Amino acid sequence: MRLLLIGDIVGKPGRQIVATAVPPLREKEQLDLVVANAENAAAGSGMTPTIYRELIAAKVDGITMGDHVYRRREIFSVLATEQRIVRPANYPQAAPGRDVMILHAANKVRVACFICVGRVFMPPVDCALRAADRVLNELPADVKVILMDYHAEATSDMQLMGRHLDGRATAVLGTHTHVATADEQILPGGTAFQCDVGMTGPHKSILGRRIDRVMETARTFRPTHFEVASEDVRLNGTIVDLDAQSGRATAVRRISIDMDTAEKLAKE
Ligand SMILES: [Fe+2]
Ligand SMILES: [Fe+2]
């Protein structure tokens, strides 16, 4: 069985490459499940009901949202009613949205998917390690395939989460930094791990935003609108092969697809 986690989808360019590449990629790579972090999907921050439906129509099975989950208030209705989107599990219980989703993969296997946010250089939240324990303890016993998106800033935090869940989750894959790391591996207990799967959006940018705007604010402190950039659009993500019976990962591989390749895939 094979699943793909797509890294932070940024704005329209990110959504466009997802819509172009994901349907043919599912065929080509025989993907049973596709999950995407989409906290930056709406003009670089947050998510709307229309974009939620757009991503589901692009054959994304589930959506994880990080620290930007509530940037657009329109999403509250989706968080309240839809089954394929999660907010961070280490937010307060009363926070809008669900903290875990059970997705049905193409091969009929049920997959639990959740996200936590880190606590380094990020707003204070509950301990992600304990929140992850709670989510795992509350899962139905027959759900063996578990994908955790750890949305954190510090690589040390991400490695701690990988080791904490090693042997208990199928994959602990990071998002949030918007930069893919070269450390994909299977940990000793059978958990696929990578600090960050990277960004899906324009790479001629500062983390997806226009270089000139971010630079001006960095140099002068003059506020500017950090518009989403447009060039060098790539889809970054990580594919995990796993044994559905045990829930253990057997292989992990980074992918990076540019727009030319995505368009070729779509024409095949
Ligand atoms: Fe992000
Ligand atoms: Fe984030």
mmCIF file of C-alpha atoms in Angstrom, residues 52-262:
data_model
loop_
_atom_site.group_PDB
_atom_site.id
_atom_site.type_symbol
_atom_site.label_atom_id
_atom_site.label_comp_id
_atom_site.label_asym_id
_atom_site.label_seq_id
_atom_site.Cartn_x
_atom_site.Cartn_y
_atom_site.Cartn_z
ATOM 1 C CA TYR A 52 -11.595 22.786 0.220
ATOM 2 C CA ARG A 53 -13.932 21.468 -2.476
ATOM 3 C CA GLU A 54 -11.378 22.281 -5.191
ATOM 4 C CA LEU A 55 -8.706 20.160 -3.466
ATOM 5 C CA ILE A 56 -11.080 17.257 -2.839
ATOM 6 C CA ALA A 57 -12.058 17.427 -6.527
ATOM 7 C CA ALA A 58 -8.332 17.275 -7.399
ATOM 8 C CA LYS A 59 -8.299 13.820 -5.764
ATOM 9 C CA VAL A 60 -6.801 14.843 -2.441
ATOM 10 C CA ASP A 61 -8.348 12.503 0.163
ATOM 11 C CA GLY A 62 -7.606 14.487 3.290
ATOM 12 C CA ILE A 63 -6.369 17.920 4.325
ATOM 13 C CA THR A 64 -4.252 18.901 7.318
ATOM 14 C CA MET A 65 -4.213 22.474 8.624
ATOM 15 C CA GLY A 66 -1.466 23.999 10.755
ATOM 16 C CA ASP A 67 -0.989 27.296 12.580
ATOM 17 C CA HIS A 68 -2.848 29.216 9.830
ATOM 18 C CA VAL A 69 -6.008 27.124 10.176
ATOM 19 C CA TYR A 70 -8.250 29.963 11.381
ATOM 20 C CA ARG A 71 -6.860 32.740 9.143
ATOM 21 C CA ARG A 72 -10.069 32.691 7.076
ATOM 22 C CA ARG A 73 -13.250 32.567 9.124
ATOM 23 C CA GLU A 74 -15.219 31.097 6.203
ATOM 24 C CA ILE A 75 -13.571 27.759 6.923
ATOM 25 C CA PHE A 76 -15.355 27.301 10.259
ATOM 26 C CA SER A 77 -18.417 25.754 8.580
ATOM 27 C CA VAL A 78 -16.202 23.245 6.746
ATOM 28 C CA LEU A 79 -14.317 22.404 9.941
ATOM 29 C CA ALA A 80 -17.648 21.799 11.685
ATOM 30 C CA THR A 81 -19.216 19.538 9.073
ATOM 31 C CA GLU A 82 -16.616 17.915 6.813
ATOM 32 C CA GLN A 83 -14.783 14.669 7.595
ATOM 33 C CA ARG A 84 -11.657 15.184 5.491
ATOM 34 C CA ILE A 85 -9.963 18.079 7.236
ATOM 35 C CA VAL A 86 -8.195 18.348 10.582
ATOM 36 C CA ARG A 87 -6.883 21.158 12.748
ATOM 37 C CA PRO A 88 -3.938 20.671 15.142
ATOM 38 C CA ALA A 89 -4.657 17.989 17.766
ATOM 39 C CA ASN A 90 -2.781 19.929 20.436
ATOM 40 C CA TYR A 91 -5.174 22.894 20.213
ATOM 41 C CA PRO A 92 -7.776 23.210 23.011
ATOM 42 C CA GLN A 93 -10.646 20.705 22.878
ATOM 43 C CA ALA A 94 -13.041 23.606 22.249
ATOM 44 C CA ALA A 95 -11.119 24.811 19.164
ATOM 45 C CA PRO A 96 -13.225 24.509 15.973
ATOM 46 C CA GLY A 97 -12.555 21.400 13.913
ATOM 47 C CA ARG A 98 -11.678 17.754 14.439
ATOM 48 C CA ASP A 99 -8.332 16.541 15.711
ATOM 49 C CA VAL A 100 -8.198 13.276 13.771
ATOM 50 C CA MET A 101 -9.755 11.986 10.551
ATOM 51 C CA ILE A 102 -10.252 8.391 9.458
ATOM 52 C CA LEU A 103 -9.833 8.256 5.689
ATOM 53 C CA HIS A 104 -10.740 5.405 3.357
ATOM 54 C CA ALA A 105 -7.861 4.604 1.035
ATOM 55 C CA ALA A 106 -8.441 3.399 -2.539
ATOM 56 C CA ASN A 107 -7.679 -0.180 -1.421
ATOM 57 C CA LYS A 108 -10.398 0.153 1.277
ATOM 58 C CA VAL A 109 -7.927 0.318 4.176
ATOM 59 C CA ARG A 110 -8.846 2.828 6.881
ATOM 60 C CA VAL A 111 -6.128 5.354 7.627
ATOM 61 C CA ALA A 112 -6.005 7.660 10.638
ATOM 62 C CA CYS A 113 -4.473 11.030 9.949
ATOM 63 C CA PHE A 114 -3.772 13.909 12.308
ATOM 64 C CA ILE A 115 -1.534 16.934 12.749
ATOM 65 C CA CYS A 116 0.136 18.633 15.701
ATOM 66 C CA VAL A 117 1.963 21.965 15.788
ATOM 67 C CA GLY A 118 5.336 22.509 17.437
ATOM 68 C CA ARG A 119 6.092 24.880 20.322
ATOM 69 C CA VAL A 120 9.428 26.374 19.239
ATOM 70 C CA PHE A 121 9.077 29.825 17.591
ATOM 71 C CA MET A 122 5.320 29.228 17.447
ATOM 72 C CA PRO A 123 2.339 30.319 19.593
ATOM 73 C CA PRO A 124 2.034 28.381 22.876
ATOM 74 C CA VAL A 125 -0.027 25.201 22.647
ATOM 75 C CA ASP A 126 -0.322 21.925 24.560
ATOM 76 C CA CYS A 127 2.506 19.375 24.436
ATOM 77 C CA ALA A 128 2.445 17.738 20.999
ATOM 78 C CA LEU A 129 3.919 14.462 22.312
ATOM 79 C CA ARG A 130 1.089 14.033 24.809
ATOM 80 C CA ALA A 131 -1.539 15.108 22.282
ATOM 81 C CA ALA A 132 -0.220 12.476 19.864
ATOM 82 C CA ASP A 133 -0.452 9.836 22.636
ATOM 83 C CA ARG A 134 -4.065 10.819 23.302
ATOM 84 C CA VAL A 135 -5.012 10.624 19.613
ATOM 85 C CA LEU A 136 -3.386 7.191 19.244
ATOM 86 C CA ASN A 137 -5.014 5.858 22.423
ATOM 87 C CA GLU A 138 -8.475 6.907 21.229
ATOM 88 C CA LEU A 139 -8.196 5.277 17.773
ATOM 89 C CA PRO A 140 -10.254 2.155 16.989
ATOM 90 C CA ALA A 141 -8.023 -0.922 17.485
ATOM 91 C CA ASP A 142 -8.431 -2.077 13.876
ATOM 92 C CA VAL A 143 -6.948 1.134 12.448
ATOM 93 C CA LYS A 144 -3.300 0.191 11.903
ATOM 94 C CA VAL A 145 -2.221 2.757 9.326
ATOM 95 C CA ILE A 146 -1.520 6.105 10.932
ATOM 96 C CA LEU A 147 -0.132 9.197 9.251
ATOM 97 C CA MET A 148 1.007 12.061 11.418
ATOM 98 C CA ASP A 149 1.832 15.476 9.981
ATOM 99 C CA TYR A 150 4.077 17.257 12.465
ATOM 100 C CA HIS A 151 3.857 20.942 11.715
ATOM 101 C CA ALA A 152 6.863 22.399 13.477
ATOM 102 C CA GLU A 153 9.745 24.818 13.111
ATOM 103 C CA ALA A 154 12.609 22.973 14.835
ATOM 104 C CA THR A 155 14.218 19.842 13.378
ATOM 105 C CA SER A 156 15.011 18.664 16.922
ATOM 106 C CA ASP A 157 11.287 18.778 17.751
ATOM 107 C CA MET A 158 10.498 16.806 14.622
ATOM 108 C CA GLN A 159 13.103 14.151 15.387
ATOM 109 C CA LEU A 160 11.721 13.848 18.932
ATOM 110 C CA MET A 161 8.229 13.244 17.555
ATOM 111 C CA GLY A 162 9.564 10.645 15.111
ATOM 112 C CA ARG A 163 11.270 8.743 17.909
ATOM 113 C CA HIS A 164 8.283 9.175 20.231
ATOM 114 C CA LEU A 165 5.915 7.550 17.728
ATOM 115 C CA ASP A 166 8.394 5.058 16.257
ATOM 116 C CA GLY A 167 6.645 1.700 16.044
ATOM 117 C CA ARG A 168 3.249 3.295 16.815
ATOM 118 C CA ALA A 169 2.615 5.357 13.677
ATOM 119 C CA THR A 170 3.165 4.432 10.028
ATOM 120 C CA ALA A 171 4.689 7.799 9.215
ATOM 121 C CA VAL A 172 5.689 11.000 10.972
ATOM 122 C CA LEU A 173 6.287 13.561 8.250
ATOM 123 C CA GLY A 174 6.876 17.250 8.785
ATOM 124 C CA THR A 175 5.392 20.367 7.207
ATOM 125 C CA HIS A 176 5.462 24.124 8.004
ATOM 126 C CA THR A 177 9.052 25.179 7.176
ATOM 127 C CA HIS A 178 8.262 25.055 3.421
ATOM 128 C CA VAL A 179 11.730 23.549 2.789
ATOM 129 C CA ALA A 180 12.199 19.822 2.149
ATOM 130 C CA THR A 181 14.823 18.071 4.247
ATOM 131 C CA ALA A 182 17.095 15.270 2.991
ATOM 132 C CA ASP A 183 16.603 12.950 5.958
ATOM 133 C CA GLU A 184 13.780 10.627 4.863
ATOM 134 C CA GLN A 185 14.262 7.260 6.566
ATOM 135 C CA ILE A 186 12.549 4.322 8.212
ATOM 136 C CA LEU A 187 13.140 4.444 11.967
ATOM 137 C CA PRO A 188 14.016 1.164 13.781
ATOM 138 C CA GLY A 189 10.406 0.471 14.845
ATOM 139 C CA GLY A 190 9.092 0.814 11.281
ATOM 140 C CA THR A 191 7.937 4.438 11.201
ATOM 141 C CA ALA A 192 8.699 6.485 8.080
ATOM 142 C CA PHE A 193 10.157 9.823 9.065
ATOM 143 C CA GLN A 194 11.216 13.112 7.488
ATOM 144 C CA CYS A 195 11.605 16.508 9.137
ATOM 145 C CA ASP A 196 9.814 18.367 6.340
ATOM 146 C CA VAL A 197 8.353 17.250 3.024
ATOM 147 C CA GLY A 198 8.668 20.752 1.528
ATOM 148 C CA MET A 199 6.322 23.254 -0.091
ATOM 149 C CA THR A 200 3.913 23.024 -3.006
ATOM 150 C CA GLY A 201 3.988 26.430 -4.615
ATOM 151 C CA PRO A 202 6.293 28.991 -6.216
ATOM 152 C CA HIS A 203 9.944 28.379 -5.319
ATOM 153 C CA LYS A 204 11.313 31.637 -6.743
ATOM 154 C CA SER A 205 10.173 33.225 -3.505
ATOM 155 C CA ILE A 206 10.719 33.520 0.214
ATOM 156 C CA LEU A 207 8.727 30.513 1.470
ATOM 157 C CA GLY A 208 6.197 31.121 -1.306
ATOM 158 C CA ARG A 209 5.907 34.928 -1.033
ATOM 159 C CA ARG A 210 7.307 37.586 -3.401
ATOM 160 C CA ILE A 211 11.014 38.139 -2.687
ATOM 161 C CA ASP A 212 10.896 41.930 -3.228
ATOM 162 C CA ARG A 213 8.055 42.416 -0.733
ATOM 163 C CA VAL A 214 9.566 40.300 2.022
ATOM 164 C CA MET A 215 12.977 41.881 1.411
ATOM 165 C CA GLU A 216 11.610 45.412 1.696
ATOM 166 C CA THR A 217 9.962 44.685 5.017
ATOM 167 C CA ALA A 218 13.057 42.875 6.296
ATOM 168 C CA ARG A 219 15.297 45.821 5.393
ATOM 169 C CA THR A 220 13.068 48.758 6.320
ATOM 170 C CA PHE A 221 10.417 47.360 8.702
ATOM 171 C CA ARG A 222 7.909 49.055 6.396
ATOM 172 C CA PRO A 223 4.887 46.736 6.220
ATOM 173 C CA THR A 224 4.164 45.359 2.753
ATOM 174 C CA HIS A 225 1.632 42.890 1.428
ATOM 175 C CA PHE A 226 3.439 39.551 1.199
ATOM 176 C CA GLU A 227 1.850 38.548 -2.069
ATOM 177 C CA VAL A 228 2.172 34.940 -3.232
ATOM 178 C CA ALA A 229 4.964 34.589 -5.828
ATOM 179 C CA SER A 230 4.392 32.978 -9.214
ATOM 180 C CA GLU A 231 7.546 31.416 -10.668
ATOM 181 C CA ASP A 232 9.202 27.998 -10.410
ATOM 182 C CA VAL A 233 6.112 26.211 -9.147
ATOM 183 C CA ARG A 234 6.811 22.768 -7.742
ATOM 184 C CA LEU A 235 4.863 20.095 -5.929
ATOM 185 C CA ASN A 236 6.878 18.628 -3.076
ATOM 186 C CA GLY A 237 5.843 15.663 -1.041
ATOM 187 C CA THR A 238 6.831 12.268 0.258
ATOM 188 C CA ILE A 239 5.612 8.803 -0.692
ATOM 189 C CA VAL A 240 5.465 6.047 1.900
ATOM 190 C CA ASP A 241 5.137 2.346 1.091
ATOM 191 C CA LEU A 242 3.699 0.304 3.898
ATOM 192 C CA ASP A 243 2.335 -2.997 5.016
ATOM 193 C CA ALA A 244 -1.377 -2.392 5.647
ATOM 194 C CA GLN A 245 -1.703 -5.335 8.023
ATOM 195 C CA SER A 246 0.953 -4.207 10.476
ATOM 196 C CA GLY A 247 0.887 -0.496 9.660
ATOM 197 C CA ARG A 248 4.676 -0.464 9.392
ATOM 198 C CA ALA A 249 6.438 1.487 6.626
ATOM 199 C CA THR A 250 8.671 -0.359 4.187
ATOM 200 C CA ALA A 251 9.987 2.497 2.032
ATOM 201 C CA VAL A 252 10.012 6.273 1.959
ATOM 202 C CA ARG A 253 10.846 8.521 -0.958
ATOM 203 C CA ARG A 254 10.770 12.276 -1.624
ATOM 204 C CA ILE A 255 9.147 13.602 -4.773
ATOM 205 C CA SER A 256 9.488 17.007 -6.414
ATOM 206 C CA ILE A 257 7.535 17.780 -9.567
ATOM 207 C CA ASP A 258 7.802 20.988 -11.573
ATOM 208 C CA MET A 259 4.980 22.426 -13.681
ATOM 209 C CA ASP A 260 6.399 21.090 -16.994
ATOM 210 C CA THR A 261 6.527 17.575 -15.579
ATOM 211 C CA ALA A 262 3.038 17.969 -14.100
#
